[in-house]
Short mmCIF file of C-alpha atoms and ligand atoms in Angstrom, two decimals:
data_model
loop_
_atom_site.label_atom_id
_atom_site.label_comp_id
_atom_site.label_asym_id
_atom_site.label_seq_id
_atom_site.Cartn_x
_atom_site.Cartn_y
_atom_site.Cartn_z
CA UNK A 759 25.95 -8.55 10.46
CA UNK A 760 24.53 -7.31 7.78
CA UNK A 761 23.80 -10.43 5.13
CA UNK A 762 23.83 -9.76 1.81
CA UNK A 763 23.25 -12.26 -1.46
CA UNK A 764 26.78 -12.00 -3.33
CA UNK A 765 30.20 -12.04 -1.71
CA UNK A 766 31.12 -9.43 -3.79
CA UNK A 767 28.63 -6.41 -1.95
CA UNK A 768 30.69 -4.26 -0.25
CA UNK A 769 28.10 -2.82 2.03
CA UNK A 770 27.73 -3.56 5.73
CA UNK A 771 23.84 -2.39 7.55
CA UNK A 772 26.07 0.10 9.29
CA UNK A 773 26.68 2.00 6.08
CA UNK A 774 23.56 1.56 4.52
CA UNK A 775 21.48 3.12 8.32
CA UNK A 776 24.26 5.92 7.61
CA UNK A 777 22.90 7.01 4.56
CA UNK A 778 19.14 6.34 5.41
CA UNK A 779 19.67 8.57 8.87
CA UNK A 780 20.98 11.57 6.30
CA UNK A 781 18.20 10.92 4.10
CA UNK A 782 15.74 10.97 5.88
CA UNK A 783 17.22 14.31 7.93
CA UNK A 784 16.99 15.86 4.55
CA UNK A 785 13.79 14.81 2.79
CA UNK A 786 12.01 15.73 6.58
CA UNK A 787 12.17 19.75 5.14
CA UNK A 788 10.18 18.29 1.82
CA UNK A 789 7.29 17.80 4.76
CA UNK A 790 6.56 21.82 4.68
CA UNK A 791 5.07 21.48 1.17
CA UNK A 792 1.99 19.34 2.47
CA UNK A 793 0.01 18.09 5.12
CA UNK A 794 -1.95 15.94 7.23
CA UNK A 795 -5.23 14.77 5.34
CA UNK A 796 -7.69 16.32 7.45
CA UNK A 797 -10.89 15.30 5.46
CA UNK A 798 -10.90 12.07 7.77
CA UNK A 799 -10.46 14.24 11.40
CA UNK A 800 -8.22 11.50 13.03
CA UNK A 801 -5.69 11.75 10.32
CA UNK A 802 -5.24 15.46 10.95
CA UNK A 803 -3.81 14.80 14.05
CA UNK A 804 -0.82 13.54 12.87
CA UNK A 805 2.43 15.24 13.04
CA UNK A 806 4.20 17.17 9.81
CA UNK A 807 7.29 16.60 10.44
CA UNK A 808 7.99 12.70 10.65
CA UNK A 809 9.60 10.52 8.60
CA UNK A 810 10.47 6.84 8.62
CA UNK A 811 11.69 3.95 7.01
CA UNK A 812 12.53 0.76 6.76
CA UNK A 813 13.85 -2.56 4.40
CA UNK A 814 13.99 -5.59 4.83
CA UNK A 815 15.77 -8.44 2.62
CA UNK A 816 15.36 -11.93 2.43
CA UNK A 817 17.44 -13.43 4.41
CA UNK A 818 15.70 -10.74 7.15
CA UNK A 819 17.87 -8.03 7.28
CA UNK A 820 16.24 -5.36 7.90
CA UNK A 821 17.86 -1.42 8.10
CA UNK A 822 15.54 1.60 9.62
CA UNK A 823 15.73 4.97 10.04
CA UNK A 824 13.63 8.30 11.78
CA UNK A 825 10.09 7.23 13.07
CA UNK A 826 10.08 4.38 11.26
CA UNK A 827 8.24 2.66 14.66
CA UNK A 828 5.64 5.55 14.77
CA UNK A 829 2.11 3.09 14.43
CA UNK A 830 -0.04 4.80 11.03
CA UNK A 831 -3.08 2.84 9.30
CA UNK A 832 -3.28 0.86 6.02
CA UNK A 833 -5.73 3.28 4.27
CA UNK A 834 -4.92 2.18 0.91
CA UNK A 835 -1.77 0.19 1.00
CA UNK A 836 -4.76 -1.82 2.54
CA UNK A 837 -6.22 -2.36 -1.06
CA UNK A 838 -2.96 -3.83 -2.35
CA UNK A 839 -3.71 -6.72 0.22
CA UNK A 840 -7.32 -6.97 -0.36
CA UNK A 841 -7.25 -7.70 -4.07
CA UNK A 842 -4.91 -10.14 -3.56
CA UNK A 843 -7.15 -11.51 -0.74
CA UNK A 844 -10.30 -11.73 -3.42
CA UNK A 845 -7.99 -13.34 -6.43
CA UNK A 846 -6.98 -16.09 -3.93
CA UNK A 847 -10.62 -16.97 -2.81
CA UNK A 848 -12.43 -16.15 -6.09
CA UNK A 849 -9.63 -16.57 -9.13
CA UNK A 850 -8.14 -13.44 -11.10
CA UNK A 851 -10.96 -14.56 -13.95
CA UNK A 852 -13.85 -13.50 -11.36
CA UNK A 853 -12.64 -10.30 -9.78
CA UNK A 854 -11.38 -8.93 -13.55
CA UNK A 855 -15.25 -10.06 -14.48
CA UNK A 856 -16.44 -6.89 -11.74
CA UNK A 857 -13.19 -4.69 -11.93
CA UNK A 858 -10.78 -2.86 -14.35
CA UNK A 859 -7.27 -2.80 -14.30
CA UNK A 860 -6.79 0.70 -15.71
CA UNK A 861 -5.64 3.99 -14.75
CA UNK A 862 -7.86 6.13 -14.19
CA UNK A 863 -5.31 9.65 -14.21
CA UNK A 864 -8.29 11.29 -11.72
CA UNK A 865 -8.10 11.48 -7.72
CA UNK A 866 -8.48 8.46 -5.56
CA UNK A 867 -12.09 9.11 -4.62
CA UNK A 868 -13.44 10.16 -7.96
CA UNK A 869 -17.07 9.29 -8.31
CA UNK A 870 -16.47 11.14 -12.63
CA UNK A 871 -15.62 8.04 -14.23
CA UNK A 872 -18.28 5.29 -12.90
CA UNK A 873 -21.28 7.26 -14.80
CA UNK A 874 -19.48 8.27 -18.08
CA UNK A 875 -18.20 4.95 -18.71
CA UNK A 876 -21.40 2.00 -18.86
CA UNK A 877 -22.01 -0.13 -17.26
CA UNK A 878 -20.00 1.81 -14.61
CA UNK A 879 -17.65 -1.18 -13.58
CA UNK A 880 -14.73 0.03 -11.75
CA UNK A 881 -11.41 1.34 -13.70
CA UNK A 882 -9.37 -0.56 -10.49
CA UNK A 883 -8.76 -1.52 -7.45
CA UNK A 884 -6.50 0.95 -6.58
CA UNK A 885 -8.99 3.79 -6.75
CA UNK A 886 -12.04 3.80 -3.88
CA UNK A 887 -14.35 2.82 -6.24
CA UNK A 888 -12.89 -0.20 -7.32
CA UNK A 889 -11.59 -0.80 -3.90
CA UNK A 890 -15.06 -1.19 -2.61
CA UNK A 891 -16.17 -3.53 -4.67
CA UNK A 892 -13.13 -5.86 -3.97
CA UNK A 893 -14.21 -6.10 -0.45
CA UNK A 894 -17.86 -6.88 -0.59
CA UNK A 895 -16.12 -9.62 -2.91
CA UNK A 896 -14.55 -10.80 0.17
CA UNK A 897 -15.63 -14.55 1.44
CA UNK A 898 -18.25 -14.77 3.68
CA UNK A 899 -21.56 -13.80 4.38
CA UNK A 900 -21.24 -10.93 7.31
CA UNK A 901 -18.42 -8.38 7.52
CA UNK A 902 -16.30 -9.71 10.50
CA UNK A 903 -16.35 -13.09 8.27
CA UNK A 904 -14.81 -11.11 4.78
CA UNK A 905 -12.53 -9.70 7.55
CA UNK A 906 -11.19 -12.17 8.68
CA UNK A 907 -10.20 -13.66 5.66
CA UNK A 908 -8.50 -10.42 5.22
CA UNK A 909 -6.77 -10.89 7.96
CA UNK A 910 -5.08 -14.06 8.09
CA UNK A 911 -3.44 -12.93 4.80
CA UNK A 912 -2.19 -9.88 6.49
CA UNK A 913 -0.73 -12.45 9.65
CA UNK A 914 0.91 -14.98 7.66
CA UNK A 915 2.68 -12.50 5.56
CA UNK A 916 3.57 -9.74 8.42
CA UNK A 917 3.48 -12.60 11.32
CA UNK A 918 1.50 -10.32 13.45
CA UNK A 919 -2.45 -10.48 14.36
CA UNK A 920 -3.87 -7.38 12.72
CA UNK A 921 -4.46 -4.31 15.29
CA UNK A 922 -7.95 -1.82 14.36
CA UNK A 923 -7.42 2.08 14.89
CA UNK A 924 -10.70 2.25 16.26
CA UNK A 925 -10.91 5.81 16.76
CA UNK A 926 -9.75 6.71 13.27
CA UNK A 927 -12.23 3.45 11.79
CA UNK A 928 -14.88 6.04 13.84
CA UNK A 929 -14.09 9.09 12.23
CA UNK A 930 -13.78 8.00 8.70
CA UNK A 931 -16.56 5.97 8.83
CA UNK A 932 -18.75 9.00 10.58
CA UNK A 933 -17.16 11.10 8.07
CA UNK A 934 -18.08 8.88 4.46
CA UNK A 935 -20.40 10.20 2.47
CA UNK A 936 -18.40 10.34 -0.39
CA UNK A 937 -17.61 6.35 -0.24
CA UNK A 938 -21.38 5.89 0.92
CA UNK A 939 -22.14 7.41 -2.44
CA UNK A 940 -19.62 5.22 -4.78
CA UNK A 941 -21.00 2.54 -2.62
CA UNK A 942 -24.57 3.13 -3.52
CA UNK A 943 -23.53 3.87 -7.57
CA UNK A 944 -21.90 0.22 -7.27
CA UNK A 945 -25.05 -1.39 -5.62
CA UNK A 946 -27.46 0.27 -8.17
CA UNK A 947 -25.14 -1.27 -11.07
CA UNK A 948 -24.78 -4.65 -9.70
CA UNK A 949 -20.70 -4.01 -8.51
CA UNK A 950 -21.22 -4.82 -5.37
CA UNK A 951 -21.77 -8.57 -4.09
CA UNK A 952 -23.01 -7.75 -0.63
CA UNK A 953 -25.13 -4.55 1.51
CA UNK A 954 -23.61 -0.82 0.93
CA UNK A 955 -22.78 -0.40 4.37
CA UNK A 956 -21.80 -4.19 5.15
CA UNK A 957 -19.05 -3.43 2.01
CA UNK A 958 -18.63 0.41 3.96
CA UNK A 959 -17.67 -1.30 7.16
CA UNK A 960 -15.36 -3.59 5.08
CA UNK A 961 -13.32 -1.36 3.16
CA UNK A 962 -13.31 1.24 6.22
CA UNK A 963 -12.27 -1.17 8.88
CA UNK A 964 -8.87 -2.28 6.64
CA UNK A 965 -7.94 1.05 5.90
CA UNK A 966 -7.92 1.32 9.57
CA UNK A 967 -5.74 -1.61 10.14
CA UNK A 968 -2.85 -0.17 12.30
CA UNK A 969 0.84 -0.82 10.97
CA UNK A 970 4.77 0.37 11.53
CA UNK A 971 7.49 0.76 8.51
CA UNK A 972 8.66 -3.04 9.28
CA UNK A 973 5.04 -4.76 8.50
CA UNK A 974 4.33 -2.84 5.45
CA UNK A 975 8.27 -3.98 4.55
CA UNK A 976 7.54 -7.46 4.55
CA UNK A 977 4.20 -7.72 2.88
CA UNK A 978 6.58 -5.56 -0.18
CA UNK A 979 9.40 -8.52 0.16
CA UNK A 980 6.98 -10.91 -0.35
CA UNK A 981 5.62 -9.19 -2.83
CA UNK A 982 9.03 -8.59 -4.31
CA UNK A 983 9.42 -12.51 -4.38
CA UNK A 984 6.69 -13.38 -5.84
CA UNK A 985 4.63 -14.41 -3.31
CA UNK A 986 7.20 -16.30 -1.16
CA UNK A 987 7.89 -15.69 2.13
CA UNK A 988 11.99 -15.83 2.78
CA UNK A 989 11.71 -15.83 6.36
CA UNK A 990 8.57 -18.75 6.40
CA UNK A 991 10.39 -20.49 3.64
CA UNK A 992 6.50 -20.79 1.95
CA UNK A 993 5.10 -19.57 -1.34
CA UNK A 994 2.07 -17.99 0.83
CA UNK A 995 0.79 -15.90 -2.46
CA UNK A 996 -0.11 -17.75 -6.01
CA UNK A 997 2.88 -16.16 -8.28
CA UNK A 998 0.69 -14.77 -11.15
CA UNK A 999 -1.88 -12.96 -8.28
CA UNK A 1000 0.86 -10.85 -7.07
CA UNK A 1001 2.61 -10.40 -10.60
CA UNK A 1002 -1.03 -8.55 -11.26
CA UNK A 1003 -1.20 -6.49 -8.66
CA UNK A 1004 2.00 -5.37 -8.85
CA UNK A 1005 1.96 -4.32 -12.03
CA UNK A 1006 -1.54 -2.79 -10.47
CA UNK A 1007 0.67 -0.93 -8.26
CA UNK A 1008 2.75 0.53 -10.90
CA UNK A 1009 -0.24 1.73 -13.07
CA UNK A 1010 -2.35 3.27 -10.14
CA UNK A 1011 -0.84 2.93 -6.84
CA UNK A 1012 0.18 6.39 -6.66
CA UNK A 1013 -3.52 7.70 -7.42
CA UNK A 1014 -3.09 10.41 -10.05
CA UNK A 1015 1.21 10.77 -9.80
CA UNK A 1016 1.26 7.27 -10.65
CA UNK A 1017 2.40 8.19 -14.40
CA UNK A 1018 5.38 10.27 -12.73
CA UNK A 1019 6.06 7.80 -9.61
CA UNK A 1020 7.00 5.49 -12.83
CA UNK A 1021 8.61 7.66 -14.79
CA UNK A 1022 11.01 9.70 -11.32
CA UNK A 1023 10.83 6.90 -9.03
CA UNK A 1024 10.35 3.36 -11.30
CA UNK A 1025 9.49 1.04 -8.59
CA UNK A 1026 6.02 -0.43 -7.96
CA UNK A 1027 4.53 0.91 -5.10
CA UNK A 1028 0.92 1.42 -3.57
CA UNK A 1029 0.26 5.04 -0.82
CA UNK A 1030 -2.55 5.63 2.04
CA UNK A 1031 -3.74 9.01 2.76
CA UNK A 1032 -1.97 8.71 6.47
CA UNK A 1033 0.84 8.86 4.41
CA UNK A 1034 2.55 5.59 3.93
CA UNK A 1035 4.52 4.06 1.34
CA UNK A 1036 4.55 0.73 0.24
CA UNK A 1037 7.21 -0.19 -2.40
CA UNK A 1038 9.79 -2.91 -3.56
CA UNK A 1039 12.77 -3.64 -5.10
CA UNK A 1040 12.79 -7.12 -6.93
CA UNK A 1041 15.98 -9.29 -6.37
CA UNK A 1042 18.64 -9.25 -8.60
CA UNK A 1043 17.90 -6.03 -9.87
CA UNK A 1044 21.37 -4.79 -10.22
CA UNK A 1045 24.09 -6.22 -8.12
CA UNK A 1046 25.50 -3.02 -6.50
CA UNK A 1047 22.68 -1.92 -4.11
CA UNK A 1048 22.42 -2.85 -0.27
CA UNK A 1049 19.16 -5.47 -1.86
CA UNK A 1050 20.72 -7.20 -4.57
CA UNK A 1051 18.35 -9.65 -3.15
CA UNK A 1052 15.06 -7.53 -3.33
CA UNK A 1053 14.17 -5.67 -0.80
CA UNK A 1054 10.40 -4.89 0.39
CA UNK A 1055 10.46 -0.88 2.00
CA UNK A 1056 8.13 0.89 4.08
CA UNK A 1057 8.18 4.18 4.76
CA UNK A 1058 5.73 6.61 6.60
CA UNK A 1059 5.43 10.45 5.77
CA UNK A 1060 1.71 11.65 7.02
CA UNK A 1061 1.95 15.61 5.23
CA UNK A 1062 0.07 14.27 1.79
CA UNK A 1063 0.20 16.38 -1.02
CA UNK A 1064 -3.21 16.81 -3.56
CA UNK A 1065 -2.93 13.48 -4.88
CA UNK A 1066 -2.97 11.53 -1.62
CA UNK A 1067 0.64 10.84 -1.55
CA UNK A 1068 3.50 11.33 1.86
CA UNK A 1069 6.21 14.10 0.06
CA UNK A 1070 8.82 13.71 2.63
CA UNK A 1071 8.22 9.62 1.77
CA UNK A 1072 8.49 10.03 -2.16
CA UNK A 1073 11.27 12.79 -2.60
CA UNK A 1074 13.35 10.17 -0.28
CA UNK A 1075 12.06 7.24 -1.88
CA UNK A 1076 13.47 9.55 -5.70
CA UNK A 1077 17.01 9.70 -3.79
CA UNK A 1078 17.35 6.06 -2.89
CA UNK A 1079 16.65 4.78 -6.22
CA UNK A 1080 18.77 7.44 -8.10
CA UNK A 1081 22.02 6.42 -5.32
CA UNK A 1082 21.34 2.74 -5.55
CA UNK A 1083 20.07 2.34 -9.07
CA UNK A 1084 17.44 0.10 -8.43
CA UNK A 1085 14.39 1.81 -10.60
CA UNK A 1086 13.41 -0.99 -12.23
CA UNK A 1087 13.31 0.26 -15.62
N1 LIG B 1605 -6.14 7.29 -0.40
C1 LIG B 1605 -6.53 6.90 0.54
O1 LIG B 1605 -5.51 6.43 1.17
C2 LIG B 1605 -7.66 6.40 0.72
C3 LIG B 1605 -8.50 5.96 1.92
C4 LIG B 1605 -9.85 6.07 2.77
N2 LIG B 1605 -9.43 5.52 4.05
C5 LIG B 1605 -10.51 7.07 1.76
O2 LIG B 1605 -11.45 5.50 1.59
O3 LIG B 1605 -10.62 7.73 1.46
#
């Protein structure tokens, strides 16, 4: 039986699943308007017609549809976790001294603003420049130690040990000229806390953590609840850090399409070039939705648009938000 937070709520799991299945079948067609990322050769081999979704509510109530179990790499979705991890260790003030909270309107891997705005402080932690800085801030004096800290947070939230997709990691490592250029510039301007190759190893390995939609939905759920993990019954992340992360997801999480996403979907979200989207609905937003207690949402659809966002995934989310009236605005 599907558990809901209010007795007045009329939804049953089967009904919610049927809706999702129908919408997934419809929006899968949109994938032909995008293509799998090709600048990381290992991502090019994904099946562009895949589309899957998992929604998890606070009692562990879960609905899924389509290719929800297909593994994919977190890519930029990991930027949310690493930012939270760095803030947990150093406190927000230390991290915000080294990375700003302003959207850029530029591509996620753009270099242009670093030199235009002295002294080269990255604009936000959701673009590559800011995320590489954040990866360098993780505690520890080696990439292994920094990753260990990040993995522990991932594990606490998802209850699963992170697995690195070595093929994707090596593939990106070999083709990471632009990220290397960004890291060298950040090193030159004093915005890296370790060596260039070390920061890149941490950053590219965190991007290569393999997940499915359920795991990112779980992270989304904990963010929806301001860091409280309902299945563990424990506050696993500081509330103020999670709130800041959600503000950054809303303003910068969908790269240079963040404005449109806020306008037409209206949920804090983070995407990755492998086609994942992690998003969330806060509790008690609209009592008539199937998730009145809030939920985390994980989506996977590997055909992406020119900004790097899943075409079918965004299109599916637009419909869900519209049908269930769950925009935060
Ligand atoms: N937008 C993304 O998901 C980018 C992540 C990718 N690993 C990169 O650094 O280019």
